[in-house]
Tab-separated table of C-alpha atoms in Angstrom:
chain	number	residue	atom	x	y	z
A	576	MET	CA	-135.302	-104.632	-41.196
A	577	LYS	CA	-131.673	-105.102	-40.061
A	578	LYS	CA	-131.855	-108.859	-40.730
A	579	ILE	CA	-133.218	-108.305	-44.217
A	580	ALA	CA	-130.622	-105.739	-45.041
A	581	VAL	CA	-127.874	-108.225	-44.024
A	582	ILE	CA	-129.271	-110.928	-46.198
A	583	LEU	CA	-129.595	-108.453	-49.122
A	584	PHE	CA	-125.957	-107.355	-48.578
A	585	LEU	CA	-124.702	-110.954	-48.564
A	586	LEU	CA	-126.726	-111.822	-51.680
A	587	ASN	CA	-125.260	-108.764	-53.423
A	588	ILE	CA	-121.691	-109.800	-52.499
A	589	TYR	CA	-122.020	-113.329	-53.653
A	590	GLY	CA	-124.724	-113.128	-56.317
A	591	PHE	CA	-126.415	-116.387	-55.212
A	592	THR	CA	-130.032	-117.212	-54.807
A	593	ALA	CA	-130.877	-117.877	-51.134
A	594	TYR	CA	-132.329	-121.209	-49.896
A	595	SER	CA	-133.592	-121.959	-46.395
A	596	GLN	CA	-131.543	-123.891	-43.849
A	597	GLN	CA	-133.963	-126.869	-43.840
A	598	LYS	CA	-133.418	-127.608	-47.537
A	599	TYR	CA	-129.725	-128.279	-47.211
A	600	LEU	CA	-128.813	-128.792	-43.590
A	601	ILE	CA	-130.183	-131.345	-41.074
A	602	SER	CA	-128.682	-129.339	-38.200
A	603	GLY	CA	-126.174	-126.555	-37.508
A	604	PRO	CA	-124.167	-124.676	-38.035
A	605	MET	CA	-122.751	-125.181	-34.521
A	606	LEU	CA	-119.780	-123.029	-33.301
A	607	GLY	CA	-117.335	-125.378	-31.590
A	608	TYR	CA	-114.085	-124.318	-29.839
A	609	VAL	CA	-112.891	-120.882	-30.254
A	610	GLU	CA	-109.169	-119.842	-29.913
A	611	HIS	CA	-107.109	-116.750	-30.669
A	612	ARG	CA	-106.487	-117.609	-34.327
A	613	GLU	CA	-108.626	-120.731	-34.998
A	614	VAL	CA	-112.253	-121.836	-34.615
A	615	ALA	CA	-114.305	-124.983	-35.517
A	616	ILE	CA	-117.628	-124.760	-37.100
A	617	TRP	CA	-119.765	-128.071	-37.208
A	618	VAL	CA	-122.513	-128.760	-39.819
A	619	GLU	CA	-124.605	-131.806	-40.654
A	620	PRO	CA	-125.676	-131.702	-44.338
A	621	ALA	CA	-128.967	-133.084	-45.672
A	622	LEU	CA	-128.994	-136.168	-47.774
A	623	GLY	CA	-127.952	-135.479	-51.331
A	624	VAL	CA	-125.795	-132.393	-50.576
A	625	GLN	CA	-122.346	-132.874	-52.352
A	626	THR	CA	-120.425	-129.816	-51.133
A	627	LEU	CA	-120.505	-127.395	-48.256
A	628	GLU	CA	-118.468	-124.218	-48.294
A	629	ILE	CA	-117.897	-121.495	-45.656
A	630	THR	CA	-116.926	-117.997	-46.687
A	631	TYR	CA	-115.798	-115.774	-43.797
A	632	PHE	CA	-114.406	-112.350	-43.253
A	633	PRO	CA	-113.783	-109.759	-40.387
A	634	GLU	CA	-116.799	-107.734	-39.809
A	635	LEU	CA	-114.926	-104.441	-40.441
A	636	LYS	CA	-113.017	-105.848	-43.385
A	637	PRO	CA	-115.525	-107.472	-45.831
A	638	ASP	CA	-112.856	-107.371	-48.609
A	639	LYS	CA	-110.670	-109.838	-46.629
A	640	LYS	CA	-112.817	-112.890	-47.609
A	641	LYS	CA	-111.523	-116.432	-47.258
A	642	ALA	CA	-113.309	-119.654	-48.018
A	643	GLN	CA	-113.069	-123.347	-47.137
A	644	LYS	CA	-114.890	-126.095	-48.999
A	645	ILE	CA	-115.623	-129.661	-48.079
A	646	THR	CA	-116.848	-132.490	-50.346
A	647	ILE	CA	-119.451	-134.675	-48.721
A	648	ASP	CA	-119.013	-138.491	-48.869
A	649	LYS	CA	-121.762	-139.706	-51.205
A	650	ILE	CA	-121.659	-143.291	-49.829
A	651	ASN	CA	-121.489	-142.499	-46.113
A	652	PRO	CA	-122.534	-138.814	-45.505
A	653	LYS	CA	-121.497	-137.519	-42.015
A	654	PRO	CA	-121.369	-134.221	-40.192
A	655	VAL	CA	-118.446	-132.055	-41.190
A	656	LYS	CA	-116.149	-129.694	-39.215
A	657	PHE	CA	-114.633	-126.627	-40.721
A	658	VAL	CA	-111.432	-125.537	-38.954
A	659	LEU	CA	-110.814	-121.912	-39.827
A	660	LYS	CA	-107.185	-121.013	-39.256
A	661	GLU	CA	-104.882	-117.931	-39.275
A	662	LEU	CA	-107.612	-115.694	-38.130
A	663	GLU	CA	-107.186	-112.150	-36.673
A	664	ILE	CA	-107.012	-112.066	-32.807
A	665	GLY	CA	-109.881	-110.660	-30.935
A	666	THR	CA	-111.943	-110.039	-33.969
A	667	LYS	CA	-115.553	-110.468	-34.958
A	668	TYR	CA	-116.188	-112.428	-38.124
A	669	ILE	CA	-119.218	-112.866	-40.284
A	670	TYR	CA	-119.622	-116.167	-42.199
A	671	VAL	CA	-121.931	-117.661	-44.803
A	672	ILE	CA	-122.723	-121.123	-45.759
A	673	LYS	CA	-123.131	-122.453	-49.292
A	674	ALA	CA	-124.512	-125.849	-50.073
A	675	ASP	CA	-123.846	-127.072	-53.624
A	676	LYS	CA	-122.902	-123.454	-54.488
A	677	LYS	CA	-126.251	-122.091	-53.170
A	678	LEU	CA	-126.411	-119.674	-50.274
A	679	VAL	CA	-128.105	-121.035	-47.234
A	680	THR	CA	-130.144	-118.415	-45.259
A	681	PHE	CA	-130.928	-118.288	-41.542
A	682	ASN	CA	-133.219	-116.286	-39.394
A	683	TYR	CA	-130.205	-115.134	-37.218
A	684	PRO	CA	-126.749	-113.839	-38.037
A	685	LEU	CA	-123.781	-116.250	-38.385
A	686	THR	CA	-120.828	-114.777	-36.513
A	687	PHE	CA	-117.941	-115.678	-34.196
A	688	LYS	CA	-115.408	-113.734	-32.331
A	689	THR	CA	-111.789	-115.017	-31.741
A	690	ARG	CA	-110.215	-114.889	-28.350
A	691	PHE	CA	-108.791	-111.574	-27.192
A	692	LEU	CA	-104.992	-111.403	-26.398
A	693	TRP	CA	-104.963	-109.572	-23.021
A	694	GLU	CA	-102.007	-111.073	-21.226
A	695	PHE	CA	-99.116	-108.445	-20.643
A	696	ARG	CA	-101.185	-105.977	-22.508
A	697	GLN	CA	-103.821	-104.715	-20.066
A	698	PRO	CA	-104.089	-104.587	-16.340
A	699	ASN	CA	-107.318	-106.569	-15.859
A	700	PRO	CA	-108.461	-109.931	-17.340
A	701	PRO	CA	-111.516	-109.534	-19.647
A	702	ASP	CA	-114.885	-110.089	-18.105
A	703	PHE	CA	-116.915	-112.872	-19.655
A	704	SER	CA	-119.858	-115.331	-19.110
A	705	PHE	CA	-120.849	-118.823	-19.994
A	706	MET	CA	-123.919	-121.046	-19.695
A	707	ILE	CA	-124.241	-124.601	-18.357
A	708	GLY	CA	-127.028	-127.071	-18.412
A	709	SER	CA	-127.668	-130.745	-18.410
A	710	CYS	CA	-130.445	-133.374	-18.922
A	711	ALA	CA	-132.023	-132.537	-22.385
A	712	TYR	CA	-134.690	-135.012	-23.330
A	713	PHE	CA	-136.506	-134.696	-26.672
A	714	ASN	CA	-139.701	-136.643	-27.108
A	715	ASP	CA	-139.750	-139.217	-29.917
A	716	SER	CA	-142.988	-141.088	-29.698
A	717	LEU	CA	-141.905	-144.173	-31.791
A	718	PHE	CA	-139.164	-144.912	-29.138
A	719	ASP	CA	-140.481	-143.390	-25.895
A	720	ARG	CA	-142.109	-145.317	-23.215
A	721	PRO	CA	-145.926	-145.363	-23.174
A	722	GLY	CA	-147.636	-142.445	-21.603
A	723	LYS	CA	-146.796	-138.802	-21.262
A	724	GLY	CA	-143.596	-137.749	-22.948
A	725	TYR	CA	-140.611	-137.359	-20.525
A	726	GLY	CA	-139.352	-134.260	-22.469
A	727	SER	CA	-140.558	-130.756	-21.645
A	728	ASP	CA	-140.860	-127.412	-23.546
A	729	PRO	CA	-137.728	-126.947	-25.758
A	730	SER	CA	-138.213	-123.239	-25.941
A	731	ILE	CA	-135.743	-122.902	-23.129
A	732	PHE	CA	-133.071	-123.059	-25.838
A	733	LYS	CA	-134.520	-119.883	-27.421
A	734	SER	CA	-134.156	-118.163	-24.145
A	735	MET	CA	-130.622	-119.359	-23.813
A	736	ALA	CA	-129.705	-118.047	-27.244
A	737	LYS	CA	-130.576	-114.551	-25.971
A	738	SER	CA	-128.140	-114.679	-22.976
A	739	LYS	CA	-125.221	-113.222	-24.996
A	740	ALA	CA	-122.816	-115.614	-23.176
A	741	ASP	CA	-119.378	-116.302	-24.589
A	742	PHE	CA	-119.775	-120.148	-24.611
A	743	MET	CA	-122.023	-123.003	-23.524
A	744	ILE	CA	-121.024	-126.082	-21.565
A	745	TRP	CA	-123.298	-129.051	-22.208
A	746	GLY	CA	-122.947	-130.879	-18.857
A	747	GLY	CA	-123.912	-134.425	-19.776
A	748	ASP	CA	-127.200	-136.256	-20.589
A	749	ASN	CA	-127.397	-133.844	-23.591
A	750	PHE	CA	-129.870	-136.214	-25.032
A	751	TYR	CA	-131.196	-139.564	-24.001
A	752	TYR	CA	-130.573	-142.935	-25.771
A	753	ARG	CA	-133.556	-145.232	-25.699
A	754	GLU	CA	-133.439	-149.030	-25.664
A	755	PRO	CA	-133.657	-149.362	-29.560
A	756	ASP	CA	-130.789	-146.877	-29.723
A	757	PHE	CA	-128.102	-148.329	-27.431
A	758	SER	CA	-128.638	-151.889	-28.813
A	759	SER	CA	-126.749	-151.025	-32.075
A	760	VAL	CA	-124.333	-148.538	-33.405
A	761	SER	CA	-126.860	-147.444	-36.036
A	762	GLY	CA	-129.254	-146.753	-33.238
A	763	LEU	CA	-126.705	-144.571	-31.445
A	764	ALA	CA	-126.154	-142.635	-34.614
A	765	TYR	CA	-129.921	-142.118	-35.232
A	766	ARG	CA	-130.448	-140.622	-31.768
A	767	GLN	CA	-127.536	-138.149	-32.303
A	768	LYS	CA	-128.910	-137.051	-35.651
A	769	HIS	CA	-132.513	-136.806	-34.502
A	770	ASP	CA	-131.996	-134.779	-31.308
A	771	ARG	CA	-129.423	-132.483	-32.708
A	772	ALA	CA	-131.887	-131.391	-35.307
A	773	VAL	CA	-134.447	-129.944	-32.736
A	774	PRO	CA	-135.504	-126.685	-34.397
A	775	GLU	CA	-135.659	-124.677	-31.100
A	776	MET	CA	-131.929	-125.578	-30.492
A	777	GLN	CA	-130.466	-124.292	-33.771
A	778	GLU	CA	-130.020	-120.620	-32.929
A	779	LEU	CA	-128.343	-121.547	-29.620
A	780	LEU	CA	-125.789	-123.565	-31.402
A	781	THR	CA	-124.540	-120.564	-33.487
A	782	THR	CA	-124.655	-117.837	-30.833
A	783	GLN	CA	-121.575	-118.877	-28.914
A	784	ALA	CA	-118.893	-121.598	-28.663
A	785	ASN	CA	-120.193	-125.060	-27.566
A	786	TYR	CA	-118.191	-127.554	-25.339
A	787	ALA	CA	-119.528	-130.806	-24.113
A	788	ILE	CA	-119.108	-133.706	-21.704
A	789	TRP	CA	-121.272	-136.755	-21.357
A	790	ASP	CA	-123.075	-138.685	-18.647
A	791	ASP	CA	-124.756	-142.106	-18.887
A	792	HIS	CA	-127.678	-141.319	-21.145
A	793	ASP	CA	-125.656	-139.791	-23.948
A	794	TYR	CA	-122.907	-142.359	-23.608
A	795	GLY	CA	-125.019	-145.559	-23.449
A	796	PRO	CA	-127.716	-147.149	-21.234
A	797	ASN	CA	-128.738	-145.888	-17.722
A	798	ASP	CA	-125.821	-145.990	-15.338
A	799	ALA	CA	-123.525	-147.161	-18.205
A	800	ASP	CA	-119.874	-147.785	-17.400
A	801	ARG	CA	-116.591	-149.005	-19.037
A	802	GLY	CA	-118.277	-152.336	-19.851
A	803	PHE	CA	-120.722	-150.785	-22.460
A	804	GLU	CA	-120.157	-152.869	-25.654
A	805	PHE	CA	-120.164	-149.795	-27.878
A	806	LYS	CA	-118.124	-147.460	-25.765
A	807	GLN	CA	-115.509	-146.894	-28.443
A	808	GLU	CA	-118.218	-146.331	-31.108
A	809	SER	CA	-119.974	-143.937	-28.677
A	810	ARG	CA	-116.718	-141.984	-28.359
A	811	GLU	CA	-116.422	-141.800	-32.177
A	812	LEU	CA	-119.941	-140.413	-32.315
A	813	PHE	CA	-119.091	-137.812	-29.585
A	814	LYS	CA	-116.128	-136.728	-31.727
A	815	MET	CA	-118.451	-136.605	-34.804
A	816	TYR	CA	-121.199	-134.539	-33.191
A	817	TRP	CA	-119.288	-132.250	-30.843
A	818	ALA	CA	-116.330	-129.918	-31.771
A	819	ASN	CA	-114.217	-129.765	-28.597
A	820	LYS	CA	-110.622	-128.909	-29.350
A	821	THR	CA	-109.295	-132.096	-27.766
A	822	VAL	CA	-111.029	-135.391	-26.914
A	823	GLY	CA	-109.168	-137.484	-24.274
A	824	LYS	CA	-105.673	-138.978	-24.773
A	825	ASN	CA	-104.455	-142.087	-26.497
A	826	GLU	CA	-107.849	-142.611	-28.187
A	827	GLN	CA	-109.530	-142.950	-24.790
A	828	GLY	CA	-112.056	-140.908	-22.951
A	829	ILE	CA	-113.430	-137.450	-23.912
A	830	TYR	CA	-111.903	-135.238	-21.094
A	831	SER	CA	-110.513	-131.929	-22.129
A	832	LYS	CA	-109.645	-128.394	-21.043
A	833	VAL	CA	-111.055	-124.911	-21.911
A	834	SER	CA	-109.225	-121.712	-20.963
A	835	PHE	CA	-110.831	-118.300	-21.300
A	836	SER	CA	-109.564	-115.014	-19.723
A	837	ASP	CA	-108.174	-115.857	-16.327
A	838	VAL	CA	-110.294	-119.125	-15.899
A	839	ASP	CA	-109.371	-122.683	-16.634
A	840	ILE	CA	-112.252	-125.272	-16.993
A	841	PHE	CA	-111.609	-129.066	-16.859
A	842	LEU	CA	-114.156	-131.088	-18.604
A	843	LEU	CA	-114.206	-134.682	-17.166
A	844	ASP	CA	-115.420	-138.011	-18.409
A	845	ASP	CA	-117.295	-140.039	-15.805
A	846	ARG	CA	-118.265	-143.044	-18.035
A	847	TYR	CA	-115.479	-144.278	-20.334
A	848	PHE	CA	-113.238	-145.501	-17.506
A	849	ARG	CA	-115.873	-146.051	-14.888
A	850	ALA	CA	-116.112	-149.288	-12.909
A	851	PRO	CA	-119.527	-150.752	-12.284
A	852	ASN	CA	-121.481	-148.889	-9.547
A	853	ARG	CA	-122.174	-152.291	-7.833
A	854	MET	CA	-118.500	-153.076	-7.385
A	855	PRO	CA	-117.651	-153.150	-3.662
A	856	ASP	CA	-116.678	-149.871	-2.046
A	857	SER	CA	-114.047	-151.446	0.088
A	858	VAL	CA	-111.758	-154.588	0.342
A	859	ASN	CA	-110.467	-155.847	3.604
A	860	GLY	CA	-111.736	-152.652	5.236
A	861	LYS	CA	-109.909	-150.296	2.947
A	862	PRO	CA	-111.375	-148.246	0.030
A	863	ASN	CA	-111.432	-150.448	-3.099
A	864	ALA	CA	-108.761	-148.953	-5.439
A	865	GLU	CA	-110.209	-150.836	-8.388
A	866	LYS	CA	-113.549	-148.934	-8.165
A	867	VAL	CA	-112.991	-145.792	-10.101
A	868	MET	CA	-115.049	-143.222	-11.874
A	869	TRP	CA	-112.286	-141.284	-13.681
A	870	GLY	CA	-109.410	-143.810	-13.838
A	871	LYS	CA	-105.707	-143.594	-13.234
A	872	GLU	CA	-104.875	-141.714	-16.523
A	873	GLN	CA	-107.574	-139.092	-16.242
A	874	MET	CA	-106.933	-138.477	-12.530
A	875	GLU	CA	-103.210	-137.984	-13.258
A	876	TRP	CA	-104.129	-135.616	-16.090
A	877	LEU	CA	-106.490	-133.635	-13.852
A	878	LYS	CA	-103.840	-133.224	-10.992
A	879	ASP	CA	-101.149	-132.186	-13.532
A	880	GLN	CA	-103.433	-129.620	-15.032
A	881	LEU	CA	-104.545	-128.232	-11.634
A	882	ILE	CA	-100.986	-128.019	-10.390
A	883	THR	CA	-99.762	-126.128	-13.430
A	884	SER	CA	-102.816	-123.888	-13.787
A	885	ARG	CA	-102.302	-120.222	-12.842
A	886	ALA	CA	-105.982	-119.335	-13.358
A	887	THR	CA	-107.914	-117.327	-10.807
A	888	PHE	CA	-110.841	-119.878	-10.948
A	889	LYS	CA	-110.245	-123.526	-11.658
A	890	ILE	CA	-113.609	-124.969	-12.621
A	891	ILE	CA	-113.991	-128.775	-12.733
A	892	VAL	CA	-117.053	-130.100	-14.671
A	893	ASN	CA	-118.382	-133.626	-14.171
A	894	GLY	CA	-121.680	-135.329	-15.157
A	895	ASN	CA	-122.157	-136.800	-11.719
A	896	GLN	CA	-121.963	-134.858	-8.521
A	897	PHE	CA	-118.719	-134.610	-6.691
A	898	LEU	CA	-119.343	-134.117	-2.919
A	899	ASP	CA	-122.987	-134.497	-2.058
A	900	LYS	CA	-123.182	-137.295	0.499
A	901	LEU	CA	-126.998	-137.192	0.515
A	902	ASN	CA	-127.071	-138.288	-3.030
A	903	LYS	CA	-128.353	-141.937	-2.974
A	904	TYR	CA	-127.914	-142.536	-6.791
A	905	GLU	CA	-124.630	-141.823	-8.481
A	906	GLY	CA	-121.612	-139.664	-7.750
A	907	LEU	CA	-118.029	-139.490	-6.678
A	908	THR	CA	-118.829	-140.311	-3.142
A	909	PHE	CA	-119.723	-143.954	-4.219
A	910	PHE	CA	-116.127	-144.361	-5.409
A	911	PRO	CA	-114.461	-143.936	-1.962
A	912	SER	CA	-110.826	-144.408	-3.156
A	913	GLU	CA	-111.027	-141.689	-5.779
A	914	TYR	CA	-113.115	-139.473	-3.625
A	915	GLN	CA	-110.442	-139.618	-0.932
A	916	GLU	CA	-107.610	-139.107	-3.543
A	917	PHE	CA	-109.371	-136.147	-5.144
A	918	THR	CA	-110.291	-134.390	-1.816
A	919	SER	CA	-106.904	-135.164	-0.264
A	920	PHE	CA	-105.121	-133.649	-3.380
A	921	ILE	CA	-107.229	-130.475	-3.236
A	922	LYS	CA	-106.511	-130.139	0.483
A	923	ASN	CA	-102.781	-130.873	0.377
A	924	SER	CA	-101.701	-129.304	-2.925
A	925	GLY	CA	-102.165	-125.657	-1.959
A	926	ILE	CA	-104.522	-125.145	-5.096
A	927	SER	CA	-106.669	-122.093	-4.788
A	928	GLY	CA	-109.861	-121.135	-6.738
A	929	VAL	CA	-111.440	-124.560	-7.131
A	930	VAL	CA	-115.226	-124.549	-8.125
A	931	LEU	CA	-117.172	-127.663	-9.087
A	932	LEU	CA	-120.028	-127.971	-11.692
A	933	SER	CA	-122.187	-130.973	-12.070
A	934	GLY	CA	-125.526	-132.097	-13.469
A	935	ASP	CA	-127.602	-135.375	-13.592
A	936	ARG	CA	-129.871	-134.761	-10.628
A	937	HIS	CA	-132.880	-133.089	-12.356
A	938	TYR	CA	-132.853	-130.187	-9.946
A	939	THR	CA	-130.466	-127.318	-9.349
A	940	GLN	CA	-128.689	-126.234	-6.172
A	941	LEU	CA	-125.407	-124.528	-4.970
A	942	GLN	CA	-123.568	-126.377	-2.149
A	943	LYS	CA	-120.884	-124.976	-0.008
A	944	HIS	CA	-118.569	-127.563	1.483
A	945	THR	CA	-116.313	-126.349	4.292
A	946	GLN	CA	-114.840	-129.616	5.425
A	947	ILE	CA	-112.660	-130.427	2.430
A	948	THR	CA	-109.920	-127.839	2.641
A	949	THR	CA	-109.273	-124.490	4.449
A	950	TYR	CA	-111.458	-122.623	2.087
A	951	PRO	CA	-115.008	-123.496	1.037
A	952	ILE	CA	-115.535	-125.683	-2.093
A	953	TYR	CA	-118.604	-124.698	-3.976
A	954	GLU	CA	-120.518	-127.186	-6.094
A	955	PHE	CA	-123.103	-125.893	-8.526
A	956	THR	CA	-125.413	-128.701	-9.785
A	957	CYS	CA	-127.485	-127.569	-12.690
A	958	SER	CA	-130.397	-129.690	-14.188
A	959	PRO	CA	-132.709	-130.181	-16.088
A	960	LEU	CA	-132.893	-128.368	-19.437
A	961	THR	CA	-135.899	-130.338	-20.877
A	962	SER	CA	-136.117	-133.705	-19.115
A	963	GLY	CA	-138.301	-134.583	-16.189
A	964	VAL	CA	-137.933	-132.586	-12.911
A	965	THR	CA	-137.296	-134.116	-9.478
A	966	ASN	CA	-139.586	-132.553	-6.933
A	967	LEU	CA	-138.104	-133.062	-3.416
A	968	LYS	CA	-140.692	-133.247	-0.624
A	969	PRO	CA	-140.143	-131.660	2.748
A	970	ASP	CA	-139.677	-135.178	4.293
A	971	HIS	CA	-136.990	-136.175	1.757
A	972	PRO	CA	-133.467	-136.269	3.216
A	973	GLU	CA	-132.099	-134.043	0.405
A	974	PHE	CA	-134.718	-131.320	0.925
A	975	ASN	CA	-132.937	-129.697	3.834
A	976	ASN	CA	-129.392	-130.372	2.744
A	977	PRO	CA	-127.276	-128.660	5.255
A	978	ASP	CA	-124.439	-127.886	2.633
A	979	ARG	CA	-126.852	-126.120	0.296
A	980	VAL	CA	-126.642	-122.441	0.043
A	981	LYS	CA	-129.994	-121.064	1.219
A	982	GLY	CA	-132.543	-120.215	-1.588
A	983	THR	CA	-130.789	-122.082	-4.398
A	984	LEU	CA	-132.890	-125.173	-4.618
A	985	THR	CA	-134.616	-124.999	-8.009
A	986	MET	CA	-136.993	-127.670	-9.072
A	987	GLU	CA	-138.130	-126.708	-12.632
A	988	GLN	CA	-136.602	-126.419	-16.121
A	989	ASN	CA	-133.448	-124.142	-15.808
A	990	PHE	CA	-130.011	-123.389	-16.981
A	991	GLY	CA	-127.049	-121.702	-15.369
A	992	LEU	CA	-125.305	-118.500	-16.383
A	993	ILE	CA	-121.889	-117.953	-14.786
A	994	LYS	CA	-120.353	-114.476	-14.992
A	995	VAL	CA	-116.599	-113.703	-14.268
A	996	SER	CA	-115.899	-110.069	-13.561
A	997	GLY	CA	-113.888	-107.466	-11.616
A	998	SER	CA	-110.280	-106.196	-11.466
A	999	LYS	CA	-107.165	-108.276	-11.085
A	1000	SER	CA	-106.836	-109.763	-7.517
A	1001	ASP	CA	-110.535	-108.947	-6.982
A	1002	ARG	CA	-112.381	-111.148	-9.314
A	1003	ASN	CA	-115.975	-112.365	-8.804
A	1004	LEU	CA	-117.579	-115.438	-10.082
A	1005	THR	CA	-121.393	-114.851	-10.132
A	1006	ILE	CA	-123.586	-117.941	-10.469
A	1007	GLU	CA	-127.128	-117.428	-11.723
A	1008	THR	CA	-130.023	-119.777	-12.275
A	1009	LYS	CA	-132.617	-118.852	-14.936
A	1010	ASP	CA	-135.875	-120.434	-15.728
A	1011	LYS	CA	-137.080	-121.556	-19.161
A	1012	ASN	CA	-138.088	-118.028	-20.055
A	1013	GLY	CA	-134.688	-116.641	-19.102
A	1014	GLU	CA	-135.985	-115.078	-15.879
A	1015	LEU	CA	-133.553	-114.844	-12.886
A	1016	LYS	CA	-134.344	-117.375	-10.017
A	1017	TRP	CA	-131.381	-116.717	-7.867
A	1018	SER	CA	-127.797	-115.341	-7.901
A	1019	HIS	CA	-124.724	-115.842	-5.655
A	1020	VAL	CA	-121.368	-114.152	-5.896
A	1021	ILE	CA	-118.075	-115.828	-4.945
A	1022	ASN	CA	-115.064	-113.587	-4.606
A	1023	GLU	CA	-111.686	-115.040	-5.411
A	1024	LYS	CA	-110.361	-114.187	-1.989
A	1025	GLU	CA	-112.922	-116.599	-0.434
A	1026	LEU	CA	-111.217	-119.540	-2.467
A	1027	LYS	CA	-107.728	-119.167	-1.199
A	1028	LYS	CA	-106.026	-121.476	1.173
A	1029	SER	CA	-105.423	-120.078	4.729
A	1030	LYS	CA	-101.806	-119.748	5.669
């Protein structure tokens, strides 16, 4: 009844006939980045739509309506991004979408809340939570390999939409290019459009801010690197289909930073600058400086950001794993020069609060590495959302990983929910893994005091 009342209220305000989402939109809206006074909202219009308009107002001030209108390119229609500016700080907004002057209706509310200004105004940082997941495969029989589809039940996204998290981090392999996709730019564009439109995903895209990185399958072919022939076009499509606040530097890469409460999150690009995996690890007995995953520019950016950060927790997100030496496929450990540079920097810089997030592996685990610096470095690997699951057998070398926190190996569809809570100087980062139905599989609490360098 409440949902019906809201729809009737909006119709009464605007005097429009309501039309369903499917008639005018291929997918979206998706809430992109959210700041104190600015947010981005992404929408992909259906073919033939000529204009899209967003009208928005503070929930408690419906008379303070503002609107923004975008005209769609008739020749080359593309997704659009509304950047709503000069918003009120820490305020919940309601918005509606009109396509060709017709109100588009949804089975869920369209809202967002701007960031709260807490610094120098209250004693404790705001508590918050965010989700993370990777490896989302959506079956498409015309392009899939023969046999059973690799994709699993997409209803996990409906469970995620109920989590009430503040934002979502898409941790790479957010969809999977097939051979007919990455052989042409039009193929790349087809896959983005097709997979973003999955019905089960639509509510999730609206319920919280969304930030993304990529890994090989949503960048190009399997194990793709800097040699991918369409890497620049792939980057342009990333910019077109996601709404991160920034996307790399100097028109290269997609790395970026997200700050929320007392946490900084560094989103890394492990593909655009990446040397081939088969490049020699060493030259003349020394780590091969030419074999890089992140590249000089991105590594310099990451170091600078970590040094200047005053966040309680400094979370670094990468598609591939960082520290797991039992991983026999892809990861930072296969790039010895950068691995040594990164771990030495963490050890020698005096930086506290570092936590690592990764995906890719088609299973989930939490590792605790005590040999990097004087405090333990945790790495939470979270996967898969809907792709195939890796089932490690007891005789597999990774099954009894000595660095794994006991009880955290999860070999089924799942997503991560990370909660940050507590008073100043006593903040907790709680990592939870939930199954496709949103049921808790395990939970682990890390206190900020555990992640401080010993004197």
